[in-house]
Amino acid sequence: SFAKVGAMKRPTLAMPAALVAALTVTVAACSGGGDPSPPQADADGARLPSTAPAIAPSRSDVNEQPPQQRQDGLTVIATCDPCELELYTDFIIGGTDIEPPELSVYTRGSFAYWWDARFDSLSEARELAAATEEVQSDLAALGVGNPGAQAAGYFTNVFIHRGDDDVFPSYFGNGTGYEGDDENGGPVFAYLAYPFDEDLAANRVNLFHEIFHVFQGAATYDGVPVIDADGPFERAWIVEAMAEWYQMSRLGDAETRAFENVAAIAATPQLPLWAFFPRDEPAPDDGLSDEAVEALFYAAGIRQYSNGAFLYYLTDVGGIDPKELLDAMYLDLTTTPQELLFDGVGPADFRRHYTEWAVATTADFAYLDPATVALSRETFDSFAAQAPAGSLAPHAIVLDGADPSGTFSPDAASRPGAWAYNVVRIADPQPGSVSFTLNGDRTGDEGTSAHFDGAVLTRGGDGGWRTTDLTMLDQTTGEATVSVGDTDDEILVVVASVPERFVGDETYGYALTVTTS
């Protein structure tokens, strides 16, 4: 989670106003399924490894100095003497009631690891340092510089937090944020607050995610300064999606929790990549319970995390260089990452990758291990169980397999947005031939030229899927015919909306004609 004060604990989401406030700060500061086996790292080391062991042990060559107590009473355990960087204490000490004698700090590399001096947290600090150095090494190879604090001459702060038992304020929960004083022209730096209420190895997914957030506030990318800018709101999704991508690509299927949030995609596929509010927000007179409203916002809000799976698909299945993702995050903070990806990957290839990902996601997340998918669905169901009827729309149109013939269109609430998709379901189809003709509207409801793609999935009795691509005759018209056998039990048509549109809530209508023989 990424916020200025008091990050959200994943996957519980704040209500809209709080979420908007947090992400406004974030934006200003940062800016057929394919082969299910992710490719190995490139020979030049530019690619991230697809799997990783447990957190590497602390380096034995670190030159730790004996604990020293400063004149103000702060206990410092340093690995440098003298240190080129200074401790930044204005926020954690000057902005709270904490006194220096209450704290201990371990400095290593360009990071300072703080804890309540009543606890012995040096071993945890060393392990955090080892993990931070892994992430730092990964990202340095991709051109990501160090956090802004280092460029200003300070250590980047990491707080080892023990909940209500220590001296840190409650908003030093689990997540990343900013500290400093920008109102008076002072420095503003990323920090990480990390709770050690579980075994570190069990938290490595969360740890890689949160440490990545610290480096999202890098001072440079490929040696060029990263300039803060108030970009469009549609940039916000990339912050959590990229942190999810990093944990997914770094850990792979070896750690099922790395993909714990992906199931939200399949529940609301009609929403654009950048959407993380419901298309129709609940009104005070809707009569919904607090639990229903919370479930509704969870189901839509978790998408900013779940769409990390699309970025994972691009790099680890589609073979796109991770540099394309980082370029989209850093190169132009005044536009959107989805437009930068569209231009960087190339319109035809980016559309193809998106459609293939939508199809693979519909086919039970064919690019992921089944155990990973099962955990994600279980997690999503537990949080979204109270969502209002009809608010989750995995299928935009449902047809009777005994007689699916006719021409059908989704209702207004189910029409796909830009970079979104619909799924049309036919259960228990009869043996024979089924033909589909897609006739999309030429423009969206705001006048943008439409562009569709898609495929037909047929599931056999063994649970496996057969994929038949729609043959697109032009940007909005396509067709496909499939043969249905005696043991086939389901047909799903994926209609992907991939226009040259990268902001807003515009929707794109279509008609699907089904004929049988």
Coordinates of C-alpha atoms in Angstrom, one line a residue:
S1 CA 0.0 0.0 0.0
F2 CA 1.2 3.5 -0.8
A3 CA -0.1 6.6 1.0
K4 CA 1.3 9.7 2.7
V5 CA 0.2 8.9 6.2
G6 CA -1.0 5.6 7.4
A7 CA -0.9 3.2 4.4
M8 CA -3.8 0.8 3.9
K9 CA -3.2 -2.8 4.9
R10 CA -3.6 -5.0 1.9
P11 CA -6.1 -6.1 0.7
T12 CA -8.6 -4.1 2.9
L13 CA -9.4 -0.8 1.1
A14 CA -10.3 2.6 2.4
M15 CA -13.5 4.2 1.5
P16 CA -13.5 6.5 -1.6
A17 CA -12.6 9.8 -0.1
A18 CA -9.6 8.4 1.8
L19 CA -8.5 6.4 -1.2
V20 CA -8.6 9.4 -3.5
A21 CA -6.6 11.5 -1.0
A22 CA -3.9 8.8 -0.7
L23 CA -3.6 8.2 -4.4
T24 CA -3.5 11.9 -5.2
V25 CA -0.3 12.1 -3.2
T26 CA 0.9 8.9 -4.9
V27 CA 0.4 10.3 -8.4
A28 CA 2.1 13.5 -7.5
A29 CA 5.1 11.7 -6.1
C30 CA 5.5 8.9 -8.6
S31 CA 4.3 9.3 -11.4
G32 CA -4.9 -18.5 -25.8
G33 CA -2.9 -18.1 -22.5
G34 CA 0.6 -18.6 -24.0
D35 CA 3.3 -20.7 -22.3
P36 CA 2.4 -20.9 -18.6
S37 CA 6.1 -21.3 -17.8
P38 CA 7.7 -17.8 -17.4
P39 CA 10.9 -17.3 -19.4
Q40 CA 14.2 -17.3 -17.7
A41 CA 16.3 -14.1 -17.1
D42 CA 18.0 -12.8 -20.2
A43 CA 21.7 -13.4 -20.5
D44 CA 22.4 -9.7 -20.0
G45 CA 20.6 -9.8 -16.7
A46 CA 18.0 -7.2 -17.7
R47 CA 15.1 -9.5 -16.9
L48 CA 13.9 -10.1 -13.4
P49 CA 14.2 -13.7 -12.3
S50 CA 10.8 -15.5 -12.4
T51 CA 11.3 -17.3 -9.1
A52 CA 13.3 -16.5 -6.0
P53 CA 14.4 -18.4 -2.8
A54 CA 13.6 -17.1 0.7
I55 CA 15.1 -13.7 1.7
A56 CA 18.9 -13.9 1.3
P57 CA 20.7 -14.0 4.6
S58 CA 22.5 -10.8 5.8
R59 CA 25.8 -10.3 4.2
S60 CA 28.7 -11.3 6.4
D61 CA 31.0 -8.7 5.0
V62 CA 29.1 -5.7 6.4
N63 CA 31.3 -3.8 8.8
E64 CA 29.1 -3.2 11.7
Q65 CA 30.3 -0.7 14.3
P66 CA 29.6 -1.2 18.0
P67 CA 26.4 0.5 19.2
Q68 CA 27.1 4.2 19.9
Q69 CA 24.9 6.5 21.9
R70 CA 24.7 10.0 20.5
Q71 CA 24.6 13.1 22.7
D72 CA 20.9 13.3 22.3
G73 CA 20.5 9.7 23.6
L74 CA 19.8 7.9 20.2
T75 CA 21.5 4.5 19.9
V76 CA 23.1 4.1 16.4
I77 CA 24.5 0.8 15.0
A78 CA 26.3 1.9 11.8
T79 CA 28.0 0.0 9.0
C80 CA 29.9 3.1 7.9
D81 CA 32.4 5.3 9.7
P82 CA 32.2 8.0 8.8
C83 CA 28.9 8.0 7.0
E84 CA 28.3 10.0 3.9
L85 CA 24.6 10.3 4.6
E86 CA 22.8 11.9 7.6
L87 CA 19.9 10.6 9.6
Y88 CA 16.6 12.3 8.8
T89 CA 14.9 12.7 12.2
D90 CA 12.6 15.7 11.8
F91 CA 9.5 13.7 11.1
I92 CA 9.8 10.7 13.4
I93 CA 11.1 12.7 16.3
G94 CA 10.2 16.4 15.7
G95 CA 6.7 15.5 14.5
T96 CA 5.7 13.2 17.3
D97 CA 6.2 12.9 21.0
I98 CA 9.1 10.4 20.5
E99 CA 12.3 11.2 22.3
P100 CA 15.7 10.2 20.8
P101 CA 16.6 7.9 23.8
E102 CA 13.5 5.8 23.0
L103 CA 15.0 4.7 19.6
S104 CA 17.7 2.6 18.1
V105 CA 18.7 2.7 14.4
Y106 CA 20.8 0.5 12.2
T107 CA 22.3 2.2 9.1
R108 CA 23.4 0.2 6.1
G109 CA 23.9 1.2 2.6
S110 CA 21.6 4.2 2.0
F111 CA 18.9 3.0 4.5
A112 CA 18.3 3.6 8.2
Y113 CA 16.3 0.9 10.0
W114 CA 14.6 2.2 13.2
W115 CA 12.9 0.5 16.1
D116 CA 11.8 1.1 19.7
A117 CA 14.9 0.7 21.8
R118 CA 13.0 -1.4 24.4
F119 CA 13.1 -4.2 21.8
D120 CA 16.0 -6.1 20.4
S121 CA 15.2 -5.7 16.6
L122 CA 18.7 -5.8 15.2
S123 CA 18.3 -9.2 13.6
E124 CA 15.1 -8.1 11.9
A125 CA 16.8 -4.9 10.7
R126 CA 19.6 -7.0 9.2
E127 CA 17.1 -9.2 7.4
L128 CA 15.2 -6.2 6.1
A129 CA 18.5 -4.7 4.9
A130 CA 19.3 -7.9 3.0
A131 CA 15.8 -7.9 1.3
T132 CA 16.2 -4.2 0.5
E133 CA 19.5 -4.8 -1.1
E134 CA 18.0 -7.5 -3.3
V135 CA 15.3 -5.2 -4.6
Q136 CA 17.8 -2.4 -5.0
S137 CA 20.1 -4.6 -7.1
D138 CA 17.2 -5.8 -9.2
L139 CA 16.0 -2.3 -10.0
A140 CA 19.4 -0.8 -10.5
A141 CA 19.9 -3.3 -13.4
L142 CA 16.8 -1.8 -14.9
G143 CA 17.9 1.8 -14.5
V144 CA 16.0 2.7 -11.4
G145 CA 18.0 5.0 -9.1
N146 CA 18.0 5.3 -5.3
P147 CA 15.2 7.0 -3.3
G148 CA 15.3 10.8 -3.3
A149 CA 16.6 11.0 0.3
Q150 CA 20.0 9.8 -0.8
A151 CA 20.3 12.5 -3.4
A152 CA 19.6 15.0 -0.7
G153 CA 22.2 13.5 1.6
Y154 CA 20.0 11.5 3.9
F155 CA 19.3 7.9 4.7
T156 CA 15.9 6.5 3.7
N157 CA 14.0 5.5 6.8
V158 CA 12.5 2.1 7.5
F159 CA 10.5 1.7 10.7
I160 CA 10.2 -1.7 12.3
H161 CA 6.8 -1.4 13.9
R162 CA 5.3 -3.6 16.6
G163 CA 1.7 -2.3 16.6
D164 CA 0.4 -0.8 19.9
D165 CA 3.5 -2.1 21.8
D166 CA 6.0 0.4 20.6
V167 CA 6.5 4.2 20.5
F168 CA 5.6 4.8 16.9
P169 CA 2.2 6.2 16.0
S170 CA -0.5 3.9 14.8
Y171 CA -0.4 5.1 11.2
F172 CA 3.1 3.6 11.0
G173 CA 1.3 0.4 10.0
N174 CA 2.1 -1.8 7.0
G175 CA 3.0 0.3 4.0
T176 CA 5.0 3.0 2.4
G177 CA 4.4 6.8 2.5
Y178 CA 6.2 10.1 2.7
E179 CA 7.7 12.1 5.4
G180 CA 9.1 15.6 5.4
D181 CA 8.0 19.2 5.0
D182 CA 7.1 20.4 1.5
E183 CA 5.0 23.3 2.8
N184 CA 8.1 25.2 3.8
G185 CA 10.3 23.9 1.0
G186 CA 11.9 21.1 3.0
P187 CA 12.7 17.7 1.6
V188 CA 10.0 15.0 1.2
F189 CA 11.2 11.4 1.3
A190 CA 9.6 8.0 0.9
Y191 CA 9.7 5.8 4.0
L192 CA 8.7 2.2 4.8
A193 CA 6.8 1.1 7.9
Y194 CA 7.0 -2.6 8.4
P195 CA 5.4 -4.7 11.2
F196 CA 7.2 -7.8 12.4
D197 CA 4.2 -9.5 13.9
E198 CA 4.8 -12.6 11.7
D199 CA 7.8 -14.6 10.6
L200 CA 9.7 -12.7 8.0
A201 CA 9.7 -15.6 5.5
A202 CA 5.9 -15.7 5.5
N203 CA 5.9 -11.9 4.7
R204 CA 8.3 -11.9 1.7
V205 CA 5.5 -11.2 -0.8
N206 CA 4.4 -8.1 1.2
L207 CA 8.0 -7.2 1.8
F208 CA 9.0 -7.1 -1.8
H209 CA 5.8 -5.2 -2.6
E210 CA 6.5 -2.5 0.0
I211 CA 10.2 -2.1 -0.7
F212 CA 9.4 -1.7 -4.4
H213 CA 7.1 1.2 -3.4
V214 CA 10.1 3.0 -1.8
F215 CA 12.0 2.8 -5.1
Q216 CA 9.0 4.1 -7.0
G217 CA 10.0 7.4 -5.5
A218 CA 13.4 7.2 -7.1
A219 CA 15.3 10.4 -7.7
T220 CA 16.5 9.2 -11.1
Y221 CA 15.5 6.7 -13.9
D222 CA 18.3 5.8 -16.3
G223 CA 20.2 8.7 -14.9
V224 CA 17.5 11.3 -15.7
P225 CA 15.9 13.1 -12.8
V226 CA 12.3 12.0 -12.1
I227 CA 10.3 15.2 -11.9
D228 CA 7.2 15.3 -9.7
A229 CA 4.0 16.1 -11.7
D230 CA 0.3 16.2 -11.2
G231 CA -0.6 13.8 -13.9
P232 CA -4.1 12.5 -14.7
F233 CA -5.9 10.4 -12.2
E234 CA -5.7 7.4 -14.6
R235 CA -2.0 7.1 -13.6
A236 CA -2.8 6.0 -10.1
W237 CA -3.5 2.3 -10.9
I238 CA 0.1 1.8 -12.0
V239 CA 1.5 2.4 -8.5
E240 CA -0.1 -0.7 -6.9
A241 CA -0.1 -2.7 -10.2
M242 CA 3.7 -2.3 -10.6
A243 CA 4.4 -3.3 -7.0
E244 CA 2.2 -6.4 -7.5
W245 CA 4.0 -7.1 -10.8
Y246 CA 7.4 -6.9 -9.0
Q247 CA 6.4 -9.4 -6.3
M248 CA 4.8 -11.7 -8.9
S249 CA 7.8 -11.6 -11.3
R250 CA 10.2 -11.9 -8.4
L251 CA 8.6 -14.8 -6.7
G252 CA 6.5 -16.5 -9.4
D253 CA 4.2 -19.5 -8.7
A254 CA 6.7 -20.7 -6.0
E255 CA 4.8 -18.3 -3.7
T256 CA 1.0 -18.5 -4.2
R257 CA 0.4 -15.4 -2.1
A258 CA 2.2 -13.3 -4.7
F259 CA -1.0 -13.6 -6.9
E260 CA -3.5 -13.4 -4.1
N261 CA -5.4 -10.4 -5.5
V262 CA -5.8 -11.4 -9.2
A263 CA -9.4 -12.8 -9.0
A264 CA -10.9 -9.3 -8.9
I265 CA -10.2 -9.0 -12.6
A266 CA -12.6 -11.8 -13.5
A267 CA -15.4 -10.3 -11.4
T268 CA -15.4 -6.9 -13.0
P269 CA -13.8 -7.4 -16.5
Q270 CA -16.0 -4.6 -18.0
L271 CA -14.0 -1.9 -16.1
P272 CA -10.9 -0.3 -17.7
L273 CA -7.4 -1.1 -16.5
W274 CA -7.3 2.1 -14.5
A275 CA -10.7 1.8 -12.8
F276 CA -10.8 1.1 -9.1
F277 CA -14.1 2.5 -8.1
P278 CA -17.5 1.0 -9.1
R279 CA -18.9 2.4 -12.3
D280 CA -22.1 3.3 -10.4
E281 CA -21.2 4.3 -6.9
P282 CA -23.8 3.6 -4.2
A283 CA -26.1 6.6 -3.3
P284 CA -27.3 7.3 0.2
D285 CA -30.9 6.2 -0.7
D286 CA -29.8 2.8 -2.2
G287 CA -30.5 1.2 1.2
L288 CA -27.3 -0.9 1.1
S289 CA -25.7 -2.1 4.3
D290 CA -22.3 -0.9 5.4
E291 CA -21.0 -4.4 4.6
A292 CA -22.5 -4.3 1.1
V293 CA -20.9 -0.9 0.4
E294 CA -17.5 -2.1 1.7
A295 CA -17.7 -5.3 -0.4
L296 CA -18.6 -3.2 -3.5
F297 CA -15.6 -0.9 -3.1
Y298 CA -13.3 -3.8 -2.3
A299 CA -14.4 -5.6 -5.5
A300 CA -13.6 -2.6 -7.7
G301 CA -10.8 -1.1 -5.6
I302 CA -8.7 -4.2 -5.5
R303 CA -8.4 -4.0 -9.3
Q304 CA -5.4 -1.6 -9.0
Y305 CA -3.6 -4.5 -7.4
S306 CA -5.1 -7.3 -9.5
N307 CA -4.1 -5.6 -12.8
G308 CA -0.5 -6.3 -11.8
A309 CA -1.3 -9.7 -13.4
F310 CA -1.6 -8.0 -16.8
L311 CA 1.9 -6.5 -16.4
Y312 CA 3.2 -9.9 -15.2
Y313 CA 1.6 -11.5 -18.3
L314 CA 3.4 -8.9 -20.5
T315 CA 6.8 -9.6 -19.1
D316 CA 6.8 -13.2 -17.9
V317 CA 4.5 -14.8 -20.6
G318 CA 4.6 -12.3 -23.4
G319 CA 8.3 -11.6 -23.2
I320 CA 8.0 -7.8 -23.1
D321 CA 11.1 -6.2 -21.6
P322 CA 10.4 -4.9 -18.0
K323 CA 12.0 -1.7 -19.1
E324 CA 8.8 -1.0 -21.0
L325 CA 6.9 -1.0 -17.8
L326 CA 9.3 1.2 -16.0
D327 CA 9.4 3.6 -19.0
A328 CA 5.6 3.8 -18.7
M329 CA 5.9 4.6 -15.0
Y330 CA 8.7 7.2 -15.2
L331 CA 9.2 8.7 -18.7
D332 CA 6.2 11.1 -18.9
L333 CA 4.4 11.8 -15.7
T334 CA 1.9 14.1 -17.4
T335 CA 0.3 11.3 -19.5
T336 CA -0.9 7.8 -18.6
P337 CA 1.2 4.6 -18.4
Q338 CA -1.3 2.7 -20.6
E339 CA -0.7 5.2 -23.4
L340 CA 3.0 4.9 -23.0
L341 CA 2.8 1.1 -23.1
F342 CA 0.6 1.3 -26.2
D343 CA 3.2 3.4 -27.9
G344 CA 6.3 1.6 -26.5
V345 CA 5.2 -1.9 -27.2
G346 CA 3.4 -0.9 -30.4
P347 CA -0.3 -0.7 -31.0
A348 CA -0.8 -4.0 -32.7
D349 CA 1.4 -6.0 -30.3
F350 CA -0.1 -4.3 -27.2
R351 CA -3.6 -5.0 -28.4
R352 CA -2.7 -8.6 -29.1
H353 CA -1.1 -9.1 -25.6
Y354 CA -4.1 -7.5 -23.9
T355 CA -6.5 -9.8 -25.7
E356 CA -4.5 -12.9 -25.1
W357 CA -4.3 -12.0 -21.4
A358 CA -8.1 -11.5 -21.2
V359 CA -8.6 -14.8 -22.9
A360 CA -6.1 -16.6 -20.7
T361 CA -7.6 -15.0 -17.6
T362 CA -11.1 -16.1 -18.7
A363 CA -9.7 -19.7 -19.2
D364 CA -9.2 -20.0 -15.4
F365 CA -6.0 -17.9 -15.4
A366 CA -4.3 -20.4 -17.7
Y367 CA -0.9 -18.7 -17.1
L368 CA -1.0 -19.4 -13.4
D369 CA -0.7 -22.5 -11.2
P370 CA -4.2 -23.9 -10.2
A371 CA -3.3 -23.6 -6.5
T372 CA -2.5 -20.0 -7.0
V373 CA -5.8 -19.3 -8.7
A374 CA -7.7 -21.2 -6.0
L375 CA -6.2 -19.1 -3.2
S376 CA -7.0 -15.9 -5.0
R377 CA -10.6 -16.8 -5.6
E378 CA -11.0 -17.8 -2.0
T379 CA -9.6 -14.5 -0.9
F380 CA -11.7 -12.5 -3.2
D381 CA -14.9 -14.4 -2.3
S382 CA -14.3 -13.8 1.4
F383 CA -14.1 -10.0 1.0
A384 CA -16.7 -9.6 -1.7
A385 CA -19.4 -11.9 -0.5
Q386 CA -21.7 -9.1 0.6
A387 CA -21.4 -7.2 -2.7
P388 CA -24.9 -6.1 -4.0
A389 CA -26.5 -8.5 -6.5
G390 CA -25.5 -7.6 -10.0
S391 CA -22.5 -5.4 -9.0
L392 CA -20.1 -8.2 -10.0
A393 CA -20.5 -9.2 -13.6
P394 CA -18.1 -12.0 -14.7
H395 CA -20.5 -12.7 -17.6
A396 CA -22.1 -9.8 -19.5
I397 CA -24.5 -12.0 -21.4
V398 CA -25.7 -15.5 -20.4
L399 CA -27.4 -17.7 -23.0
D400 CA -29.3 -21.0 -22.8
G401 CA -27.2 -23.7 -24.3
A402 CA -30.3 -25.5 -25.6
D403 CA -31.1 -22.6 -27.9
P404 CA -28.5 -19.8 -27.9
S405 CA -29.4 -18.5 -31.4
G406 CA -30.1 -14.8 -31.8
T407 CA -28.5 -11.4 -31.6
F408 CA -27.6 -10.1 -28.2
S409 CA -26.1 -6.9 -26.7
P410 CA -24.9 -6.2 -23.1
D411 CA -26.9 -3.8 -21.0
A412 CA -25.4 -0.3 -20.4
A413 CA -23.9 -1.3 -17.0
S414 CA -22.1 -4.3 -18.5
R415 CA -20.7 -2.7 -21.7
P416 CA -16.9 -2.8 -21.7
G417 CA -14.8 0.4 -21.2
A418 CA -11.6 1.1 -22.9
W419 CA -9.0 -1.7 -22.3
A420 CA -11.6 -3.9 -20.7
Y421 CA -13.5 -6.9 -21.9
N422 CA -16.8 -8.8 -21.7
V423 CA -17.4 -12.5 -21.4
V424 CA -20.5 -14.1 -23.0
R425 CA -21.4 -17.6 -21.5
I426 CA -23.2 -20.5 -23.1
A427 CA -23.7 -23.3 -20.6
D428 CA -24.3 -26.9 -21.7
P429 CA -24.2 -26.3 -25.4
Q430 CA -25.7 -28.9 -27.7
P431 CA -23.3 -30.9 -30.0
G432 CA -22.9 -29.4 -33.4
S433 CA -21.5 -26.2 -34.9
V434 CA -21.9 -22.7 -33.3
S435 CA -21.0 -19.6 -35.2
F436 CA -20.5 -16.1 -33.8
T437 CA -20.5 -12.7 -35.5
L438 CA -19.4 -9.6 -33.6
N439 CA -20.7 -6.3 -34.8
G440 CA -19.3 -3.5 -32.7
D441 CA -20.5 0.0 -32.6
R442 CA -18.1 2.2 -34.6
T443 CA -17.6 4.6 -31.7
G444 CA -18.0 4.6 -28.0
D445 CA -20.7 6.5 -26.2
E446 CA -18.4 9.6 -26.1
G447 CA -17.4 9.4 -29.8
T448 CA -14.0 7.7 -29.7
S449 CA -13.4 5.2 -32.5
A450 CA -14.0 1.7 -31.2
H451 CA -11.6 -1.3 -31.7
F452 CA -12.5 -4.8 -30.7
D453 CA -10.8 -8.2 -30.6
G454 CA -11.6 -11.5 -29.0
A455 CA -11.8 -15.3 -29.0
V456 CA -14.1 -18.2 -28.3
L457 CA -13.2 -20.7 -25.5
T458 CA -14.7 -24.2 -25.5
R459 CA -14.4 -26.3 -22.4
G460 CA -14.3 -30.0 -22.7
G461 CA -15.4 -32.6 -20.1
D462 CA -11.9 -32.8 -18.9
G463 CA -11.9 -29.2 -17.9
G464 CA -9.4 -28.2 -20.6
W465 CA -10.0 -25.2 -22.9
R466 CA -9.9 -25.0 -26.7
T467 CA -9.3 -21.5 -28.1
T468 CA -10.6 -20.2 -31.4
D469 CA -9.7 -16.6 -32.2
L470 CA -12.2 -14.2 -33.7
T471 CA -11.2 -13.4 -37.3
M472 CA -11.4 -9.6 -37.3
L473 CA -12.7 -8.3 -40.6
D474 CA -12.1 -4.7 -39.5
Q475 CA -11.8 -2.8 -36.2
T476 CA -15.3 -3.7 -35.0
T477 CA -16.4 -6.8 -37.0
G478 CA -15.3 -10.3 -36.3
E479 CA -16.4 -13.9 -36.7
A480 CA -15.6 -17.4 -35.5
T481 CA -17.1 -20.9 -35.7
V482 CA -16.5 -23.7 -33.2
S483 CA -17.5 -27.4 -33.2
V484 CA -19.1 -28.7 -30.0
G485 CA -18.6 -32.3 -28.9
D486 CA -20.8 -34.5 -26.7
T487 CA -18.6 -33.9 -23.7
D488 CA -18.1 -30.1 -24.1
D489 CA -19.9 -28.3 -21.3
E490 CA -19.3 -24.6 -21.7
I491 CA -18.6 -21.9 -24.3
L492 CA -17.2 -18.5 -23.4
V493 CA -16.8 -15.6 -25.9
V494 CA -14.3 -13.0 -24.9
V495 CA -15.0 -9.6 -26.4
A496 CA -12.0 -7.3 -25.8
S497 CA -12.3 -3.5 -26.2
V498 CA -8.9 -2.0 -27.1
P499 CA -9.5 1.5 -28.6
E500 CA -7.0 4.3 -28.7
R501 CA -8.4 5.7 -25.6
F502 CA -6.6 5.8 -22.2
V503 CA -8.7 7.9 -19.8
G504 CA -12.2 8.2 -18.6
D505 CA -15.3 5.9 -18.4
E506 CA -16.4 5.7 -22.0
T507 CA -18.1 2.4 -22.9
Y508 CA -18.3 0.6 -26.2
G509 CA -21.4 -1.2 -27.4
Y510 CA -21.7 -4.2 -29.7
A511 CA -24.1 -6.9 -30.9
L512 CA -23.2 -10.6 -30.9
T513 CA -25.1 -12.9 -33.3
V514 CA -25.1 -16.6 -32.5
T515 CA -26.2 -19.3 -35.0
T516 CA -26.2 -23.1 -34.5
S517 CA -26.3 -26.0 -36.9

